[in-house]
mmCIF file of C-alpha atoms and ligand atoms in Angstrom:
data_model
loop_
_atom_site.group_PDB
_atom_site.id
_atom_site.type_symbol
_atom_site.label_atom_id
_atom_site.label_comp_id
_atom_site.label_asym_id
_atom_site.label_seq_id
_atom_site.Cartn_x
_atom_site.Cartn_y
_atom_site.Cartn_z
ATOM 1 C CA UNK A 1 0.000 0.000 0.000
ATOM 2 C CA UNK A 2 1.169 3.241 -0.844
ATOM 3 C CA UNK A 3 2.656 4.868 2.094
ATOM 4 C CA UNK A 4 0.059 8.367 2.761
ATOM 5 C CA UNK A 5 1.779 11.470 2.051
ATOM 6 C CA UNK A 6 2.120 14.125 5.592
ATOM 7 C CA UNK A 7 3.709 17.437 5.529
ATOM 8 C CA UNK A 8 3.779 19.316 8.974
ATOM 9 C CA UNK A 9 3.593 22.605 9.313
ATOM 10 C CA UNK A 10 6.159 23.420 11.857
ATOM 11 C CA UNK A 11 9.857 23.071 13.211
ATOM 12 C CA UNK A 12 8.696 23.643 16.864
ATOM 13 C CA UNK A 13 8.633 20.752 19.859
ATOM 14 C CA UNK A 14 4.917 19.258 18.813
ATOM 15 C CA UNK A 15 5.885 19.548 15.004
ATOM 16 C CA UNK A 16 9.051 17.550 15.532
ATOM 17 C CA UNK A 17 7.630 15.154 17.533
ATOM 18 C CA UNK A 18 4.822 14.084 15.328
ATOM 19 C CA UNK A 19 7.131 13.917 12.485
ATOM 20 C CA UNK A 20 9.669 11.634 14.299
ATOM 21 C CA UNK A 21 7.236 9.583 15.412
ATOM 22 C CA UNK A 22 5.206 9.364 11.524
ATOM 23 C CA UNK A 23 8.103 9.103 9.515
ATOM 24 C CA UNK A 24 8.787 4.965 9.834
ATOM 25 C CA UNK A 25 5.058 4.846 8.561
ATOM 26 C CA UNK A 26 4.418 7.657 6.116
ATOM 27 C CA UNK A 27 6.553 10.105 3.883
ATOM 28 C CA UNK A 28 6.962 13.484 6.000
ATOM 29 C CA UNK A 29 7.752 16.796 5.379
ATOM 30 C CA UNK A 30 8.473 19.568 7.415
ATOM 31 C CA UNK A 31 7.628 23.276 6.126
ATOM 32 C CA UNK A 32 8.953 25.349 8.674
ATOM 33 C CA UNK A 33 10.879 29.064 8.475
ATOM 34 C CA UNK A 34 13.185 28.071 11.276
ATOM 35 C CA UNK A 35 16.500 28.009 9.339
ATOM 36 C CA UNK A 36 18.714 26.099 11.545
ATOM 37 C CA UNK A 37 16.352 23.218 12.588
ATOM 38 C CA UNK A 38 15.817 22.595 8.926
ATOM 39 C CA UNK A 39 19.744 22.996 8.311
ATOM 40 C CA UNK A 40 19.913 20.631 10.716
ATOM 41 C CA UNK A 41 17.479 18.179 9.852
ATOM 42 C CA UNK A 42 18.445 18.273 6.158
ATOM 43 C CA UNK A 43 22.438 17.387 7.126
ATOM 44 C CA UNK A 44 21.957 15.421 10.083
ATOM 45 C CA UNK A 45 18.126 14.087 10.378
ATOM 46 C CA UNK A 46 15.996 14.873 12.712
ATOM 47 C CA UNK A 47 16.541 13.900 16.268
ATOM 48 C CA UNK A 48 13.604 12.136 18.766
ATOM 49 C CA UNK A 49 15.402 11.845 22.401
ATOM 50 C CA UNK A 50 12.876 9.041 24.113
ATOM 51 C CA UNK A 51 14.032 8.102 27.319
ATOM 52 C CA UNK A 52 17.497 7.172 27.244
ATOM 53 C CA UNK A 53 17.306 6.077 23.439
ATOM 54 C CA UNK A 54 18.096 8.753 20.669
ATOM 55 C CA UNK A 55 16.223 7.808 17.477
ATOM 56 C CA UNK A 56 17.360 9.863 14.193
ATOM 57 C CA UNK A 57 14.972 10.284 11.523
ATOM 58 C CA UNK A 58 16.800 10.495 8.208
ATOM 59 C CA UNK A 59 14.014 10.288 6.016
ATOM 60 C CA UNK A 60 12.159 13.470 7.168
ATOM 61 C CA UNK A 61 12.373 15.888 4.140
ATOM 62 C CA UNK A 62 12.713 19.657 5.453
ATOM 63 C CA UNK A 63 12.154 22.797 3.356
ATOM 64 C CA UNK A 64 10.864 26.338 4.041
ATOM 65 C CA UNK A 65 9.692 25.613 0.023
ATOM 66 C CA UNK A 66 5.617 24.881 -0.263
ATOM 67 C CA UNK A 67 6.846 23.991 -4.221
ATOM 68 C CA UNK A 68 9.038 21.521 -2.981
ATOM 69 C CA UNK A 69 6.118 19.618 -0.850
ATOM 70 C CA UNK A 70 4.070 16.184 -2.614
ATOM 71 C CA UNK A 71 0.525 16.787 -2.828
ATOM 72 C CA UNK A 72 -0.170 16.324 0.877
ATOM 73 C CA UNK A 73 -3.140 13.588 1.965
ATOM 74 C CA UNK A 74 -2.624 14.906 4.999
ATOM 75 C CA UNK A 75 -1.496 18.748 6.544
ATOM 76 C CA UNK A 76 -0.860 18.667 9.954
ATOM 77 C CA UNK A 77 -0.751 22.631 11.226
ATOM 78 C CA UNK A 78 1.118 22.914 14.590
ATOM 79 C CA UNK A 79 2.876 26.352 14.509
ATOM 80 C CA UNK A 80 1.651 28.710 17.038
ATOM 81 C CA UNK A 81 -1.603 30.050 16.617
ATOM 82 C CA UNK A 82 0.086 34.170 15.737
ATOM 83 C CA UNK A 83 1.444 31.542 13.161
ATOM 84 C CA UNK A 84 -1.612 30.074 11.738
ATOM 85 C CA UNK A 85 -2.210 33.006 9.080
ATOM 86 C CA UNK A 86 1.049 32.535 7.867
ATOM 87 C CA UNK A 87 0.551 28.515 7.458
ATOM 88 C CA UNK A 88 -3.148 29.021 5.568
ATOM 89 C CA UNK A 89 -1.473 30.807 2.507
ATOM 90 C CA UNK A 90 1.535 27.952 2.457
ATOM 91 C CA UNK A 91 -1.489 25.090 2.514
ATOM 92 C CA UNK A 92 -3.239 25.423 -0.629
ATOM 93 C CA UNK A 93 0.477 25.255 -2.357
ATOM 94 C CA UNK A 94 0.453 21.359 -0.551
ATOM 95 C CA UNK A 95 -2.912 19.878 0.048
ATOM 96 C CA UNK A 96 -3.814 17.066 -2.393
ATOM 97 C CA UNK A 97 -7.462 18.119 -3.356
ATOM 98 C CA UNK A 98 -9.315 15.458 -1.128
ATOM 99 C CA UNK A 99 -6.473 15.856 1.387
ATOM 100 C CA UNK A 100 -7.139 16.693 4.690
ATOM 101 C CA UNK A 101 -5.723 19.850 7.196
ATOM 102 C CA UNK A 102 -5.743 18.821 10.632
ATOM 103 C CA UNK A 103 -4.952 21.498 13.572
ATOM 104 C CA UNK A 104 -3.497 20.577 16.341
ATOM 105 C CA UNK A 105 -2.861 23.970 17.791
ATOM 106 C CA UNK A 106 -3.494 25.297 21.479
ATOM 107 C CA UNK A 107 -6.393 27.790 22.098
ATOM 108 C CA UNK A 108 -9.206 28.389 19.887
ATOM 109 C CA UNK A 109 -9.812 30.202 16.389
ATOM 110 C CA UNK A 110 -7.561 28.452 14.646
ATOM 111 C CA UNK A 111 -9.863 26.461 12.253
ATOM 112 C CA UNK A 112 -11.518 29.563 11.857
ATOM 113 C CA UNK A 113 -8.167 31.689 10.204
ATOM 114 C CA UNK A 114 -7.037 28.408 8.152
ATOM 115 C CA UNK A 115 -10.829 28.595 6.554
ATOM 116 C CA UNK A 116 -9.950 31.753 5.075
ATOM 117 C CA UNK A 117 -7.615 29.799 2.687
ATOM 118 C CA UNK A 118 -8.787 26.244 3.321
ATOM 119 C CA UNK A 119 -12.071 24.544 2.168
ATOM 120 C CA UNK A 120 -13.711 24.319 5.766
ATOM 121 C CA UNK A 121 -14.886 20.765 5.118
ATOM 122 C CA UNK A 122 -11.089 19.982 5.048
ATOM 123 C CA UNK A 123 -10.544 21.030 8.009
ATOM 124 C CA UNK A 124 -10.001 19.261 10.983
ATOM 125 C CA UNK A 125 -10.096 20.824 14.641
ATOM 126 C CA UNK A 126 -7.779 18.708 17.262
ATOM 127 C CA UNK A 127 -6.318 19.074 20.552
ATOM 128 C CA UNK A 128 -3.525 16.592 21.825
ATOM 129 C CA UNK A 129 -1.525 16.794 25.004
ATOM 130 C CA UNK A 130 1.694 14.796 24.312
ATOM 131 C CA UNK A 131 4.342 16.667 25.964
ATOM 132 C CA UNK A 132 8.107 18.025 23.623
ATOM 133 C CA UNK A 133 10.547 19.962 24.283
ATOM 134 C CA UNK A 134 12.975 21.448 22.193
ATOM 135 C CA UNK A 135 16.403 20.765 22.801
ATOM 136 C CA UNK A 136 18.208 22.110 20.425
ATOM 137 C CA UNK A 137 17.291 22.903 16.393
ATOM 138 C CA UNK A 138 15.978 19.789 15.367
ATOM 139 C CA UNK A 139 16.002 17.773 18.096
ATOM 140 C CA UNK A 140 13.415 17.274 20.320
ATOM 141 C CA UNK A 141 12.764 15.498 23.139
ATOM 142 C CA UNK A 142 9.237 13.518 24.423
ATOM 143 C CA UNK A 143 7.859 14.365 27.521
ATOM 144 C CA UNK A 144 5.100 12.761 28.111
ATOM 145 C CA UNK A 145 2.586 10.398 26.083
ATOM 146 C CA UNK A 146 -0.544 12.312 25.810
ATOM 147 C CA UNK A 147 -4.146 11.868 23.904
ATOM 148 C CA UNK A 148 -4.974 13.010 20.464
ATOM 149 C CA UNK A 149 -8.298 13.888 19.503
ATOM 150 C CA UNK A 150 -10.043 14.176 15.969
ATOM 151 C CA UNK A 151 -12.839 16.066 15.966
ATOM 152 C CA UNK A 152 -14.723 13.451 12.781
ATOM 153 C CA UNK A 153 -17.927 14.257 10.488
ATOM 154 C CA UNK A 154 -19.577 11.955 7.866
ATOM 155 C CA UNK A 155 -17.265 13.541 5.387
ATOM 156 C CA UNK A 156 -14.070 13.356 7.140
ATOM 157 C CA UNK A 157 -14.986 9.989 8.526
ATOM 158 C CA UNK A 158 -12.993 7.480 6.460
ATOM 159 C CA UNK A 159 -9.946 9.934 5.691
ATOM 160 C CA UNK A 160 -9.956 10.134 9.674
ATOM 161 C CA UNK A 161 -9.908 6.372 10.278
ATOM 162 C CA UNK A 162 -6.621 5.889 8.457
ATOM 163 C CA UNK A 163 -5.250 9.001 10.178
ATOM 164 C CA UNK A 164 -6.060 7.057 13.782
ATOM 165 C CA UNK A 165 -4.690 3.889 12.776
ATOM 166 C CA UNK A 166 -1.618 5.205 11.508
ATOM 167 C CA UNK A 167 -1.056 7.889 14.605
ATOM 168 C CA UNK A 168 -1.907 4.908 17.042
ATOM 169 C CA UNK A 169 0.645 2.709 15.069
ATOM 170 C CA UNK A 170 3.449 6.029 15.691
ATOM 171 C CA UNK A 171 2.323 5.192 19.145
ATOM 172 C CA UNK A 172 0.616 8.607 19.374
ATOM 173 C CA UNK A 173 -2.740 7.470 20.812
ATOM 174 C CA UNK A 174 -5.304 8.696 19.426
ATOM 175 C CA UNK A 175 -9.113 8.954 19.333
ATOM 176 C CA UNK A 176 -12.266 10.003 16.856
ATOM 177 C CA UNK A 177 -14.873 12.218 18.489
ATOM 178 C CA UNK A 178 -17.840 14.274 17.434
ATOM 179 C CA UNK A 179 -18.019 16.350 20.354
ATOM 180 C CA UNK A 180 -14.514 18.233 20.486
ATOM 181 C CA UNK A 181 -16.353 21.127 22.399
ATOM 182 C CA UNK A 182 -15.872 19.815 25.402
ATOM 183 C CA UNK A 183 -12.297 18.335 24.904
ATOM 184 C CA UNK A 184 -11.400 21.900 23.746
ATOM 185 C CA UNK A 185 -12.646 24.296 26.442
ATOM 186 C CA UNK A 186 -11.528 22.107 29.045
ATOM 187 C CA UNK A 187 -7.868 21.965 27.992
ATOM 188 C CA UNK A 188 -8.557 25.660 27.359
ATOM 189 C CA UNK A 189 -9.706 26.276 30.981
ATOM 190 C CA UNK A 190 -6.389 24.964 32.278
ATOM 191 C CA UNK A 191 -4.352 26.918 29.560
ATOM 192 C CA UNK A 192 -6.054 30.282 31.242
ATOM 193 C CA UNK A 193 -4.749 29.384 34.517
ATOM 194 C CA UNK A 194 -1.533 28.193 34.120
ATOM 195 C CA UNK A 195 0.242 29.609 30.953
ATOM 196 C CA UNK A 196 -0.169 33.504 31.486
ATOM 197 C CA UNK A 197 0.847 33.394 34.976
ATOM 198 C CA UNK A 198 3.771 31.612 34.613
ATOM 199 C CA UNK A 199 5.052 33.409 32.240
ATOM 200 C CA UNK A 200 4.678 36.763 33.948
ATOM 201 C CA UNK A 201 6.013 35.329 37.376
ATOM 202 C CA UNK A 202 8.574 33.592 35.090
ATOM 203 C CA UNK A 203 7.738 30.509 37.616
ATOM 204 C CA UNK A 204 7.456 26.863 36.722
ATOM 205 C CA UNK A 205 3.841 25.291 37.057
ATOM 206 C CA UNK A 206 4.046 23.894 40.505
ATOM 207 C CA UNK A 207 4.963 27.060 41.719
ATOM 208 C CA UNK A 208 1.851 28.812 41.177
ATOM 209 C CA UNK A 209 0.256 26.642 44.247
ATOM 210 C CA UNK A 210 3.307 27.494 46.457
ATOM 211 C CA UNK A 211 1.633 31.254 47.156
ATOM 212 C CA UNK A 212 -1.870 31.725 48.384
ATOM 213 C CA UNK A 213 -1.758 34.656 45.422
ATOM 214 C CA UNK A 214 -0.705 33.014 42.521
ATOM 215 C CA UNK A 215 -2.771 30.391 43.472
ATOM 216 C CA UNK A 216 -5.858 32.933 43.724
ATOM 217 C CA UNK A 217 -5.298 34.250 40.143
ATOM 218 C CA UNK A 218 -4.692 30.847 39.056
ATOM 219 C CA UNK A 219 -8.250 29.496 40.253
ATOM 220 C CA UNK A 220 -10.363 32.642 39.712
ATOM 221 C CA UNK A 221 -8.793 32.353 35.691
ATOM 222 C CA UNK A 222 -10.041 29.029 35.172
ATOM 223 C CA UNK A 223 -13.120 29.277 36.888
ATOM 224 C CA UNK A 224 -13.850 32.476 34.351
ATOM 225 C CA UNK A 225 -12.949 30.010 31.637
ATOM 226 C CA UNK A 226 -15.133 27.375 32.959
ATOM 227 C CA UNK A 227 -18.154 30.138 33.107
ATOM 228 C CA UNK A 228 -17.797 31.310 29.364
ATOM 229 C CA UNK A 229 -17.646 27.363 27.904
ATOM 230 C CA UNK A 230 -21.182 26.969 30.223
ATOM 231 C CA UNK A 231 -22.627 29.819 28.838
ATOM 232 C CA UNK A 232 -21.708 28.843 25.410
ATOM 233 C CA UNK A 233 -23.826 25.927 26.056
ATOM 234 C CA UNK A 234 -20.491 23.565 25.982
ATOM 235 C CA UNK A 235 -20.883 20.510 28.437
ATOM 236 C CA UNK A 236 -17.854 20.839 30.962
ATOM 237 C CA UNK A 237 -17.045 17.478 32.893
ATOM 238 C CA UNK A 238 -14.182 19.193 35.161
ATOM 239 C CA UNK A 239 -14.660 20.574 37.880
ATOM 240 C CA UNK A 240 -11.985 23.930 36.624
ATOM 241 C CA UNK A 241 -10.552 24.668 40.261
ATOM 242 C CA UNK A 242 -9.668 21.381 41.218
ATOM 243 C CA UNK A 243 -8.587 20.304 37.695
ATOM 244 C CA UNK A 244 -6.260 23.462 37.317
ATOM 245 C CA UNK A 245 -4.557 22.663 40.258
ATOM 246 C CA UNK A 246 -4.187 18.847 39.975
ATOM 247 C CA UNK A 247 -2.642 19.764 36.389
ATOM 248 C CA UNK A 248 -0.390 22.355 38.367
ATOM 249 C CA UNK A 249 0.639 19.499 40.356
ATOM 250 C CA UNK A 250 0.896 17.256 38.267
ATOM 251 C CA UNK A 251 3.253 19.648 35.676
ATOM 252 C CA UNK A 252 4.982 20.854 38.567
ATOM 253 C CA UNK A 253 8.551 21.093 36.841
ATOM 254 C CA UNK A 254 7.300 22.177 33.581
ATOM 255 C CA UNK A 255 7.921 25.755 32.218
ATOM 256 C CA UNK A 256 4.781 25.897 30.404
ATOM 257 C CA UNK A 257 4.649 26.921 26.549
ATOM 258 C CA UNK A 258 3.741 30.626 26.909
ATOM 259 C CA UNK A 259 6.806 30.796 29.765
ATOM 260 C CA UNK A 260 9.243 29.132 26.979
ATOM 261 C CA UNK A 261 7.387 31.921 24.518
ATOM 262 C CA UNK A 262 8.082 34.742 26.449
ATOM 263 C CA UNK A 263 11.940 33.524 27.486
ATOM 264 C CA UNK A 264 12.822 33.169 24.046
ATOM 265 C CA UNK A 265 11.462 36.420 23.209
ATOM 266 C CA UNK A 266 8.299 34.807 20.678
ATOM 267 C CA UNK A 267 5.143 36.094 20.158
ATOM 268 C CA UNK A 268 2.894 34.549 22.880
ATOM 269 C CA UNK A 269 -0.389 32.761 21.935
ATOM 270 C CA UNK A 270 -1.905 34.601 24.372
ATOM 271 C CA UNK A 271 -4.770 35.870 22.185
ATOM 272 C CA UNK A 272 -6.333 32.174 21.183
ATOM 273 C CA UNK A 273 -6.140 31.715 25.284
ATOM 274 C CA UNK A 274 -6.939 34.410 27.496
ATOM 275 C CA UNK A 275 -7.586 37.071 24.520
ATOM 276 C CA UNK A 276 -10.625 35.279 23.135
ATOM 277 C CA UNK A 277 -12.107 33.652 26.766
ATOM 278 C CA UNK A 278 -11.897 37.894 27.339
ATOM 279 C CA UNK A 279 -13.224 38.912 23.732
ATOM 280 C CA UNK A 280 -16.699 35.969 24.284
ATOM 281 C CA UNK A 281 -16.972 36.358 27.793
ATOM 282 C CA UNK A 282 -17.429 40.554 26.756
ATOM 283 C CA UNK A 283 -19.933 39.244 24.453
ATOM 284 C CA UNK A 284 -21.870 36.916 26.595
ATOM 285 C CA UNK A 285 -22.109 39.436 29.787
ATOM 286 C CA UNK A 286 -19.289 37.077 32.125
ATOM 287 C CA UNK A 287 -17.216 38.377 34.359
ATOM 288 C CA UNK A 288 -13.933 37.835 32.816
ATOM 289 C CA UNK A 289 -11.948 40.538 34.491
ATOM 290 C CA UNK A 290 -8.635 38.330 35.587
ATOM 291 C CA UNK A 291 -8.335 36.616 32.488
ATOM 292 C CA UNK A 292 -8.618 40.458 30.952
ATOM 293 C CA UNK A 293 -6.008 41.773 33.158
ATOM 294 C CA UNK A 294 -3.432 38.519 32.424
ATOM 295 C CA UNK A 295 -4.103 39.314 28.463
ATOM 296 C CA UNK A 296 -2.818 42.731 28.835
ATOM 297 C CA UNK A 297 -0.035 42.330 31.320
ATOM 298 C CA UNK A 298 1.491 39.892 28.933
ATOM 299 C CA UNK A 299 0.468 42.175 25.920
ATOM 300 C CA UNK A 300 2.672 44.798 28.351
ATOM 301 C CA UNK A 301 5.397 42.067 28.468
HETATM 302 O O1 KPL B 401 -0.505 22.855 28.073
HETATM 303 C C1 KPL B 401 0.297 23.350 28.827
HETATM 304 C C2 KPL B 401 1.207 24.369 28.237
HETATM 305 O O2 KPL B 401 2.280 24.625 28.781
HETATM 306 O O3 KPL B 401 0.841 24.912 27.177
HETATM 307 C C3 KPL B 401 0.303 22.979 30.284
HETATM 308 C C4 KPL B 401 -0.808 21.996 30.571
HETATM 309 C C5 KPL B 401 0.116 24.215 31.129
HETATM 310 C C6 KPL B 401 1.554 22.257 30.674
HETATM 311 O O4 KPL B 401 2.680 23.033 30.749
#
């Protein structure tokens, strides 16, 4: 069988990963604008630290060239979401015309910018939660096995099937669902209490339950969260206080994403988190007055 055709959009930690992990089963490409990781991947491979075992992907194609890309069957879009404009004008250049666009990005609104260039009923609204860091231009290293999800239609159905079985054979676990909603908000709820903070106090995630304070902020920003999904209508299974914090806990050494962000001096993804739980909780009447005042402190920052 003909082995499917996947070009990621990305260089980053989740981009890197996904590709290390696809490329034994599927021929990969990377379209990134990160010069040295694709110096590096082109002369060296790219690197997948596991554990104590170093796996080097040789076979991973890397170009910043959408002309140089096969006719994708499937895009996978994880650049950061200030990114995501930038990766809808490279995909029609790559998508096969019954491929498939899959975002795997954090916060929300990215579907919504890619359908500006993209077909919506190609596109394909995800969350995961496997854990990468980047070590160094391309290499990356796994931290953590997480859970993909797919949001699936009748259209997307079959296309999707493949995409599962060949993600669960990369060992990146995966699962089909029609109600992404849910998965979405509540990964977004933690997102609001963890990722701003940190990076304004600069602090890893377990600190933020060492001080009654932080801890304050934390809570009230994912309880705001929490109200906004409700009043969108969006069933929430968590309970957002206790849920932030176990995730806190549970992350305790990890500098989250928006912390690495604002270290390396990146633009922060700050408005598909606590920018748009601000711009619909405005809309919808909710108090969202923490989540407001994180947005613009790290707007300040
Ligand atoms: O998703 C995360 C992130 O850093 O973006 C958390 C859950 C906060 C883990 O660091």
């Amino acid at each position: 069988m003909k082995r499917p055709t996947i070009t990621i959009i990305g260089t980053g930690a989740l981009a890197s990963l996904f590709a290390a992990r696809l490329a034994p089963y599927a021929q990969v490409t990377m379209l990134g604008s990160w010069p040295a990781a694709l110096a590096t991947i082109k002369q060296a491979g790219l690197t997948l630290l596991d554990g104590t075992t170093e796996i080097v992907r040789r076979n991973v194609v890397a170009t910043s060239n959408p002309v140089a890309v096969p006719p994708s069957d499937y895009v996978l879009v994880l650049v950061k979401a200030s990114q995501t404009e930038r990766a809808a004008k490279l995909i029609p250049e790559v998508l096969a015309p019954d491929g498939l666009v899959i975002t795997l990005q954090n916060g929300i609104g990215n579907a919504e910018t890619l359908a500006v260039k993209v077909r919506p009923v190609q596109i394909v609204t995800g969350i995961t939660t496997q854990g990468a860091n980047m070590q160094g231009p391309g290499v990356v290293r796994a931290a953590g096995a997480g859970l993909t999800q797919l949001a699936t239609t009748p259209q997307t159905q079959a296309k999707l099937t493949q995409l599962q079985l060949l993600f669960n054979t990369a060992t990146l676990a995966t699962k089909l669902t029609e109600d992404l909603a849910s998965a979405v908000w509540e990964k977004l709820i933690i997102n609001c209490g963890i990722n701003a903070l940190t990076a304004l106090l600069r602090c890893q995630n377990g600190a933020l339950l060492e001080k009654n304070s932080a801890r304050a902020l934390m809570d009230q920003a994912a309880l705001e969260a929490y109200h906004v999904a409700i009043a969108q209508g969006i069933s929430i299974a968590i309970d957002p206080v206790a849920k932030v914090r176990a995730v806190a806990a549970a992350t305790a050494a990890n500098r989250s994403s928006m912390l690495q962000d604002v270290t390396r001096g990146s633009v922060t993804e700050i408005e598909a988190i606590n920018g748009a739980v601000v711009r619909l909780g405005n809309n919808l009447g909710i108090d969202v007055s923490t989540n407001a005042v994180l947005a613009n402190l790290v707007r300040a920052l």
